[in-house]
């Protein structure tokens, strides 16, 4: 699936849920499926410090594709990371760098999450795209 | 499982009181609001909003120096509010009541003027381990500036101050003691009478951070014989941006002024400026006139209901909350003080408070999560933060019940 | 007798504007109010009152750290107000806009942090001879505390600064220059571009007390290249208790914090506290949330009418007032600046300003008498005070005409 | 006339005036009749400093009666002093010390004057009564 196909699938999954509590239920479930970061990468370098919870994010280049692993001390945050990882992991640096992420707005996450959470989500996304750009540059060198 | 006490027929009519607060009638995500973030700020009764509106529609004007009618009315109402508040805390003189921006401003004022007027290098200031940042950082800034030392009264696992350690900290170097009357993160009611008595035995003045006390229990500055008291209007049903510093005249008369500006001076020349008498000496610039007057209205509202009644009711309510929350699987309280007021802090299993807070919010229950501006308390308990439910006179049993239901639902999702 | 200019068809509809201000519809002693005390404080448009009411009825809550819905809405609205004000003064970044209690608070903040972060014994601070006490006393307090010296730019008989003397005062010892953009007692508009240019040529920062400028003329901090600006919300149609400090990031980032407390810290331990980023570093404690949001509404109201339009209209109005007042027998102006804004100060014969003020009041005309918190200005002119009529965008020709009639009647009684 | 007869006369005079501007007219007129203080007594000791205007007050004991003279830099203030002087001057220290001054309230001065003025009026009254008490004590010695 392309990044956009994955996004569209997520949007469709969420569209079946009317209640925000159901959406959270789903996000939390996704968090449990998040490919966990190897503890040795749980370093300060890989830490994205939010206001109230923390996120560790790591990436490996495997067969020309970026594989993301992550973790968070908060379960909902983990679910949100998981959304991003499921959409972006397994794509080439170029695809990631050039991707346009619209599912966050479409699902209504940005307007429904607390601003600190949605800011956190955006800085995670930014970090993943930076990895995309960095690996792209590296491969061109 | 703990015994659940009944709420005895309260001396106050909570249903009627709730109707006085427009915001309590609001819905959040389509659900009736359960507002349990009262330690952060309280909602306002209609009479406070009416007072604000009347001020701006009928007599808004700058105070004190105007000969014209509006200015006279505004000045009278502003001073009347001071009298109301002076009576409320039983100040000997209304001039001992200073309008500030809030608790933080009041504490900074005293820290600053002590720094400039009293503290020498090597002197000591005592605070406690359960202070709000607003009663830590002003003293840190001042101590750094003056080469003084900040000492800390430690607390125990229950979240209570260790009084023997306090006694041992007091010395001839101690120039002031500043402690919270009630802890905002733990709900602990500190033994302020004992704290004051021990300090006064050595002629050391005491400041009480009453931000979490003033709205919950009667506070009589003469009976306590306290030297300084700070509190915020917005936590006692008044507007944001206004607060109170009470100070004994003997202190305020001799301490240097804080901010300089209009109204706080007697005469100004570039060569020599002489300062005004109390309370004006400490009220530089145009004050928050509407805020002060509306705070007067809020305090009057509280007085009409009666702090004794509020205190009795809230005590039952807190007990009920503790009892009900105890039944939640995996819930543990952070702080188990013998005397508790206004708030309960807790965690459920290993659930992150932030996750719990978010799912409570989505169920229409507003609580606060995090360090509650008391990081040293969180460090002490080695936790990232707590979930805190805090109460006001309008909180009712249903609020607590809905909190408990919401926690159970959220916890089930998060486990 | 001076030529009386007509007020050209104004770009603004004054009748409509007046209807927006509930207090202007009031009567005083049975007479329609003529409110000419706008330099002291302005009246508020209905939209400001509505904003206050909406805040308290719909989303009152503490800001910044709450996960719950109300807290999020309150935080967003509070920050939205900051953006409105940043755009209004064309700040490069909205983080350069700090909410304070008012002009006095803003100036005290800068005086204090300069004192702690920059000033050494023997350093100098420059203010002018026509400053409001709020731009004198904070510097006196700081200079006394730090052993620094306050220097004063003198003025001439017209109430204008003597710029050559200013240039001569600047030296390597000068650490900051702080002057009024517009004098509240004389109405003088100071040559702030020149003042800033001369200071910047020596890398000296400049603070503008814009309390009497912000409501009368467009102010662009980037175009002026000014380092700090202070003004009060209540003088620009906003509520009491809120004001603004603008500061260039390069300065605010390196200066020490002012007050300590909640929100202004990153982490607190008793061993070491690190401070938050701008703007929070300078906003300790719960801010005046409703005040900030309502100030945002006031500024938006002003923007919709347009400061260029207001400026053009008020200029005509001031000219009309000067012309009409010139016709009053025995009236002399205190201060005859080439550039005047917002206010006229005067005396009539040897009539005590206090007597005149009282009789104007009884005729429904609210003006201010006294030293206008600028005693050095009164000392300079050897007078006990003046009568000051000051204007706002809602002041009209009839207000001026009624002022003149009232002065003539009062003077006849008092002679 | 006794002190109270004088007060009643003032109250009656004022009751004929409906408009406050008329009352001021009258007060100002009374000010012009104020027995002026001898310039040599215009000392700092005799100064009652108000917020916006100043009053000098002096008294002499003549034939067992206190005679007040005064001045002010403001005309209305002078008129107000004059009211007090006309009521109290020419009475014995005892009469002055024991007098009950009710005309200020009855005329409505207290509620109509600006608070600084009415405070000034009250401190003037206080000063005059202090003179009464002082001279009474003196004569008993
Ligand atoms: C020029 C000037 N500076 C400072 C101030 C003080 O403003 P505030 O009293 O709102 O702090 C005023 C207000 O009168 C003023 O006119
Ligand atoms: C114990 C305590 N002290 C001080 C403060 C600070 O009050 P404010 O933010 O109103 O200045 C608070 C408010 O949270 C508090 O709970």
PDB file of C-alpha atoms and ligand atoms in Angstrom, chain B residues 62 262 284-287, chain C residues 39-40 101-105 107 130-135 180-185 209-212 231-235 242 372-373 388, ligand 1:
ATOM      1  CA  UNK B  62      -9.667  55.737  37.334  1.00  0.00           C
ATOM      2  CA  UNK B 262       1.492  56.421  40.267  1.00  0.00           C
ATOM      3  CA  UNK B 284       1.730  51.324  42.203  1.00  0.00           C
ATOM      4  CA  UNK B 285      -0.092  52.204  39.018  1.00  0.00           C
ATOM      5  CA  UNK B 286      -3.729  51.908  38.106  1.00  0.00           C
ATOM      6  CA  UNK B 287      -4.990  48.889  40.021  1.00  0.00           C
TER       7      UNK B 287
ATOM      8  CA  UNK C  39      -5.909  59.770  29.610  1.00  0.00           C
ATOM      9  CA  UNK C  40      -6.756  58.355  33.029  1.00  0.00           C
ATOM     10  CA  UNK C 101      -0.761  44.262  34.941  1.00  0.00           C
ATOM     11  CA  UNK C 102      -0.291  47.541  33.116  1.00  0.00           C
ATOM     12  CA  UNK C 103       2.253  50.135  32.081  1.00  0.00           C
ATOM     13  CA  UNK C 104       3.538  50.525  35.625  1.00  0.00           C
ATOM     14  CA  UNK C 105       4.064  46.783  35.979  1.00  0.00           C
ATOM     15  CA  UNK C 107       8.229  49.395  33.435  1.00  0.00           C
ATOM     16  CA  UNK C 130       8.062  65.013  31.493  1.00  0.00           C
ATOM     17  CA  UNK C 131       7.699  61.441  32.657  1.00  0.00           C
ATOM     18  CA  UNK C 132       4.776  60.008  34.553  1.00  0.00           C
ATOM     19  CA  UNK C 133       5.778  58.830  38.044  1.00  0.00           C
ATOM     20  CA  UNK C 134       5.526  55.282  36.726  1.00  0.00           C
ATOM     21  CA  UNK C 135       8.512  55.963  34.507  1.00  0.00           C
ATOM     22  CA  UNK C 180       7.247  58.611  27.235  1.00  0.00           C
ATOM     23  CA  UNK C 181       6.080  58.480  23.649  1.00  0.00           C
ATOM     24  CA  UNK C 182       3.362  60.981  24.564  1.00  0.00           C
ATOM     25  CA  UNK C 183       3.313  63.012  27.776  1.00  0.00           C
ATOM     26  CA  UNK C 184       0.189  62.472  29.838  1.00  0.00           C
ATOM     27  CA  UNK C 185       0.355  65.878  31.484  1.00  0.00           C
ATOM     28  CA  UNK C 209       6.237  54.373  27.803  1.00  0.00           C
ATOM     29  CA  UNK C 210       3.436  54.211  25.256  1.00  0.00           C
ATOM     30  CA  UNK C 211       0.596  54.532  27.784  1.00  0.00           C
ATOM     31  CA  UNK C 212      -0.647  57.679  26.019  1.00  0.00           C
ATOM     32  CA  UNK C 231       1.233  50.181  27.715  1.00  0.00           C
ATOM     33  CA  UNK C 232      -1.995  49.616  29.675  1.00  0.00           C
ATOM     34  CA  UNK C 233      -5.087  47.816  28.463  1.00  0.00           C
ATOM     35  CA  UNK C 234      -7.474  50.106  30.315  1.00  0.00           C
ATOM     36  CA  UNK C 235      -6.305  53.128  28.323  1.00  0.00           C
ATOM     37  CA  UNK C 242      -4.030  44.037  32.162  1.00  0.00           C
ATOM     38  CA  UNK C 372      -1.416  63.944  36.810  1.00  0.00           C
ATOM     39  CA  UNK C 373       1.259  61.830  38.459  1.00  0.00           C
ATOM     40  CA  UNK C 388      -6.595  68.383  31.851  1.00  0.00           C
TER      41      UNK C 388
HETATM   42  C1  LIG E   1       2.508  58.332  30.367  1.00  0.00           C
HETATM   43  C2  LIG E   1       2.000  57.355  31.364  1.00  0.00           C
HETATM   44  N1  LIG E   1       2.812  56.412  31.852  1.00  0.00           N
HETATM   45  C3  LIG E   1       2.397  55.487  32.734  1.00  0.00           C
HETATM   46  C4  LIG E   1       1.117  55.487  33.204  1.00  0.00           C
HETATM   47  C5  LIG E   1       0.708  54.458  34.209  1.00  0.00           C
HETATM   48  O1  LIG E   1      -0.232  53.568  33.687  1.00  0.00           O
HETATM   49  P1  LIG E   1      -0.954  52.535  34.662  1.00  0.00           P
HETATM   50  O2  LIG E   1      -1.447  53.324  35.816  1.00  0.00           O
HETATM   51  O3  LIG E   1      -2.048  51.966  33.830  1.00  0.00           O
HETATM   52  O4  LIG E   1       0.069  51.514  35.058  1.00  0.00           O
HETATM   53  C6  LIG E   1       0.218  56.454  32.726  1.00  0.00           C
HETATM   54  C7  LIG E   1      -1.177  56.470  33.199  1.00  0.00           C
HETATM   55  O5  LIG E   1      -1.674  57.414  33.708  1.00  0.00           O
HETATM   56  C8  LIG E   1       0.679  57.404  31.798  1.00  0.00           C
HETATM   57  O6  LIG E   1      -0.145  58.346  31.339  1.00  0.00           O
END
